[in-house]
């Protein structure tokens, strides 16, 4: 049990929204896939061949849907479907990683500094082992609310999410907000990442928070009759998706 609690804490630290540079997302996804697979394998070994998986995780995913002990102090980790939801996002993102731009190696090796010359700027004093690092620069709330550009990987993710949502809602003409939420639940989206749905004119609107590993993907949608129109956009993890100031 101690081993599982430790693994869950490690996975949750990886999944928790944070500021991660986009170039680090593929490596983080690999680490997450390995962690989820290792934990799922350990749990499955305990239960034998009858150990089940979550049908809502897309086919081809290497992750196994497994329930771990959760941290009750965090609202997301206490959600029963939190890990299956993250596994769903991971399974959708993995094929889209082919759109991640690769960094070109430098044509010339960097020039080695002369060890006999003093550095141009003084080096910071090292912190004592028990010292707390200084806080980062405060974030301007107005800047945090601005819409940001999505990466090619996130644009690919948005297309996949849009297709699966539109296909599922097509079978429910003129759905009510409650019916839309039931469909989203059936697709694996969890309440803490669903804003709405609510009635808007003749349709129903909702917004999904699909940000993963420092990503910025938000997806707004409107269902009218059997037609679903989606609009992906980027939002900082510092604000909720509906609070992002859109460009249009």
Coordinates of C-alpha atoms in Angstrom, one line a residue:
X1 CA 0.0 0.0 0.0
X2 CA 2.9 2.4 0.8
X3 CA 4.3 1.6 -2.6
X4 CA 1.0 2.5 -4.4
X5 CA 0.6 5.7 -2.4
X6 CA 4.1 6.8 -3.4
X7 CA 3.5 6.0 -7.1
X8 CA 0.2 7.9 -7.1
X9 CA 1.9 11.0 -5.5
X10 CA 4.6 10.8 -8.2
X11 CA 2.0 10.6 -11.0
X12 CA -0.1 13.4 -9.6
X13 CA 2.9 15.7 -9.5
X14 CA 3.4 15.0 -13.2
X15 CA -0.2 15.6 -14.1
X16 CA -0.8 18.7 -12.1
X17 CA -1.1 21.8 -14.3
X18 CA 2.1 23.8 -14.3
X19 CA 4.3 25.9 -16.5
X20 CA 6.1 23.5 -18.7
X21 CA 7.9 24.6 -21.8
X22 CA 6.4 23.0 -24.9
X23 CA 9.6 21.3 -25.9
X24 CA 9.4 19.3 -22.7
X25 CA 5.9 17.9 -23.3
X26 CA 7.0 14.8 -25.4
X27 CA 9.5 13.7 -22.7
X28 CA 6.9 14.3 -20.0
X29 CA 4.4 12.3 -21.8
X30 CA 6.8 9.4 -22.1
X31 CA 7.5 9.6 -18.4
X32 CA 3.8 9.7 -17.6
X33 CA 3.1 6.7 -19.9
X34 CA 5.8 4.7 -18.2
X35 CA 4.5 5.6 -14.7
X36 CA 0.9 4.8 -15.5
X37 CA 1.9 1.5 -17.2
X38 CA 4.1 0.5 -14.3
X39 CA 1.4 1.2 -11.8
X40 CA -1.2 -0.5 -13.8
X41 CA 0.9 -3.6 -14.3
X42 CA 1.6 -3.8 -10.6
X43 CA -2.2 -3.5 -9.7
X44 CA -3.1 -6.0 -12.5
X45 CA -0.6 -8.5 -11.1
X46 CA -2.3 -8.4 -7.8
X47 CA -5.8 -9.0 -9.3
X48 CA -4.8 -11.6 -11.8
X49 CA -6.1 -11.9 -15.4
X50 CA -9.5 -10.6 -14.5
X51 CA -8.2 -7.1 -13.8
X52 CA -10.3 -4.7 -16.0
X53 CA -9.7 -1.5 -18.0
X54 CA -11.8 1.6 -18.6
X55 CA -13.6 1.3 -22.0
X56 CA -13.6 5.0 -22.4
X57 CA -9.9 5.2 -22.9
X58 CA -9.2 5.2 -26.7
X59 CA -7.8 2.0 -28.3
X60 CA -4.1 2.0 -28.7
X61 CA -3.3 3.7 -25.4
X62 CA -0.5 2.1 -23.5
X63 CA -1.9 3.3 -20.2
X64 CA -4.1 1.1 -17.9
X65 CA -7.0 2.7 -16.1
X66 CA -6.3 2.0 -12.4
X67 CA -7.7 3.5 -9.2
X68 CA -5.1 4.6 -6.8
X69 CA -5.3 6.2 -3.3
X70 CA -6.0 9.9 -3.7
X71 CA -5.1 13.1 -1.8
X72 CA -8.4 14.4 -0.4
X73 CA -6.8 17.9 -0.1
X74 CA -6.8 18.3 -3.9
X75 CA -10.2 18.5 -5.7
X76 CA -8.9 16.8 -8.9
X77 CA -7.1 13.9 -7.3
X78 CA -10.2 13.1 -5.3
X79 CA -12.3 12.8 -8.4
X80 CA -13.0 9.1 -9.0
X81 CA -12.4 9.4 -12.8
X82 CA -9.4 11.7 -12.5
X83 CA -6.7 9.1 -13.7
X84 CA -8.9 7.6 -16.4
X85 CA -9.5 11.2 -17.7
X86 CA -5.8 11.9 -17.8
X87 CA -5.2 8.6 -19.5
X88 CA -7.8 9.6 -22.1
X89 CA -6.0 12.9 -22.8
X90 CA -2.7 11.0 -23.0
X91 CA -4.0 8.5 -25.5
X92 CA -5.3 11.3 -27.7
X93 CA -2.1 13.3 -27.5
X94 CA 0.3 10.4 -28.3
X95 CA -0.5 10.2 -32.0
X96 CA -0.4 14.0 -32.3
X97 CA 3.2 14.2 -31.1
X98 CA 4.4 13.8 -34.7
X99 CA 3.5 17.5 -35.1
X100 CA 5.9 18.5 -32.4
X101 CA 8.6 20.6 -34.0
X102 CA 12.1 19.3 -33.5
X103 CA 15.0 21.6 -32.5
X104 CA 17.7 21.8 -35.1
X105 CA 21.2 21.1 -33.8
X106 CA 23.5 24.1 -33.8
X107 CA 25.7 24.3 -36.9
X108 CA 28.8 25.4 -34.9
X109 CA 29.7 24.3 -31.4
X110 CA 29.3 27.1 -28.8
X111 CA 32.4 29.0 -27.9
X112 CA 34.0 27.8 -24.7
X113 CA 34.5 30.6 -22.2
X114 CA 38.0 31.5 -21.1
X115 CA 38.4 30.1 -17.5
X116 CA 41.0 32.8 -16.8
X117 CA 38.5 35.7 -17.4
X118 CA 36.1 36.6 -14.7
X119 CA 32.4 36.2 -15.5
X120 CA 30.6 39.2 -16.9
X121 CA 27.9 39.0 -14.1
X122 CA 28.5 37.9 -10.5
X123 CA 27.2 34.4 -9.8
X124 CA 24.3 34.2 -7.2
X125 CA 25.2 33.1 -3.8
X126 CA 24.1 29.4 -3.2
X127 CA 21.2 29.0 -0.9
X128 CA 21.6 27.1 2.4
X129 CA 20.2 23.5 2.3
X130 CA 17.3 24.4 4.5
X131 CA 16.5 27.8 2.8
X132 CA 13.3 28.5 0.9
X133 CA 13.9 29.7 -2.7
X134 CA 12.6 33.2 -3.4
X135 CA 9.2 33.4 -5.0
X136 CA 8.9 34.0 -8.7
X137 CA 7.8 37.2 -10.4
X138 CA 4.1 37.9 -9.8
X139 CA 1.9 37.3 -12.8
X140 CA -0.1 40.2 -14.2
X141 CA -3.8 39.1 -14.1
X142 CA -4.5 40.9 -17.4
X143 CA -1.7 39.2 -19.1
X144 CA -2.7 35.8 -17.8
X145 CA -6.2 36.2 -19.2
X146 CA -5.0 36.8 -22.8
X147 CA -5.6 34.1 -25.4
X148 CA -2.4 32.3 -26.4
X149 CA -1.4 30.5 -29.6
X150 CA -1.9 26.7 -29.5
X151 CA 1.0 24.5 -30.5
X152 CA 0.7 22.1 -33.5
X153 CA 0.2 19.2 -31.1
X154 CA -2.7 20.9 -29.3
X155 CA -4.3 21.8 -32.6
X156 CA -4.2 18.2 -33.5
X157 CA -5.6 17.3 -30.1
X158 CA -8.5 19.7 -30.6
X159 CA -9.5 18.1 -33.9
X160 CA -9.7 14.7 -32.3
X161 CA -11.7 15.9 -29.3
X162 CA -14.0 17.8 -31.7
X163 CA -14.7 14.8 -33.9
X164 CA -15.5 12.4 -31.0
X165 CA -17.8 14.9 -29.3
X166 CA -19.7 15.9 -32.4
X167 CA -20.1 12.2 -33.3
X168 CA -21.5 11.3 -29.8
X169 CA -23.9 14.3 -29.7
X170 CA -25.2 13.7 -33.2
X171 CA -27.4 10.9 -31.8
X172 CA -29.2 13.3 -29.5
X173 CA -31.1 15.9 -31.5
X174 CA -31.8 19.2 -29.6
X175 CA -30.2 17.9 -26.4
X176 CA -30.9 19.5 -23.0
X177 CA -27.9 20.7 -20.9
X178 CA -28.3 17.6 -18.8
X179 CA -28.2 15.3 -21.8
X180 CA -25.1 17.1 -23.1
X181 CA -23.3 16.6 -19.8
X182 CA -24.3 12.9 -19.8
X183 CA -22.8 12.5 -23.2
X184 CA -19.6 14.2 -22.1
X185 CA -19.4 12.0 -19.0
X186 CA -19.8 8.9 -21.3
X187 CA -16.8 10.1 -23.4
X188 CA -14.7 10.3 -20.2
X189 CA -14.7 14.0 -19.5
X190 CA -15.0 14.8 -15.8
X191 CA -17.0 17.5 -14.0
X192 CA -14.0 19.5 -12.8
X193 CA -13.0 20.0 -16.4
X194 CA -16.5 20.8 -17.8
X195 CA -17.8 24.4 -17.6
X196 CA -21.5 24.3 -18.3
X197 CA -23.4 23.1 -20.2
X198 CA -26.0 25.9 -20.2
X199 CA -28.8 26.9 -22.6
X200 CA -27.8 29.7 -25.1
X201 CA -30.6 30.7 -27.5
X202 CA -31.7 27.7 -29.4
X203 CA -28.6 25.7 -28.5
X204 CA -26.5 24.4 -25.6
X205 CA -23.0 25.8 -24.9
X206 CA -20.1 24.3 -22.8
X207 CA -16.4 24.6 -22.4
X208 CA -13.8 21.9 -21.8
X209 CA -10.5 22.4 -20.0
X210 CA -8.2 20.0 -21.8
X211 CA -4.9 21.4 -20.5
X212 CA -2.3 18.7 -19.7
X213 CA 1.3 18.9 -18.6
X214 CA 1.5 22.6 -18.9
X215 CA -0.5 22.7 -22.1
X216 CA -3.0 25.4 -23.0
X217 CA -5.9 23.7 -24.9
X218 CA -9.4 24.9 -24.1
X219 CA -12.4 23.9 -26.2
X220 CA -15.7 25.8 -26.4
X221 CA -18.6 24.2 -28.2
X222 CA -22.3 24.9 -29.1
X223 CA -24.8 22.2 -29.9
X224 CA -27.8 23.2 -32.1
X225 CA -30.1 20.4 -33.3
X226 CA -27.7 17.7 -34.4
X227 CA -24.9 20.1 -35.3
X228 CA -21.9 20.7 -32.9
X229 CA -19.6 23.6 -33.6
X230 CA -16.3 23.7 -31.6
X231 CA -13.8 26.4 -31.2
X232 CA -10.4 25.5 -29.7
X233 CA -8.2 28.2 -28.1
X234 CA -5.2 28.6 -25.8
X235 CA -5.4 29.8 -22.2
X236 CA -2.9 30.2 -19.4
X237 CA -3.1 27.6 -16.6
X238 CA -3.4 30.6 -14.3
X239 CA -7.0 31.2 -15.3
X240 CA -10.1 29.1 -15.9
X241 CA -10.8 28.5 -19.6
X242 CA -14.1 30.6 -19.6
X243 CA -12.1 33.5 -18.2
X244 CA -9.7 33.7 -21.1
X245 CA -10.1 37.0 -23.1
X246 CA -10.7 35.8 -26.6
X247 CA -9.3 37.6 -29.6
X248 CA -12.7 37.8 -31.4

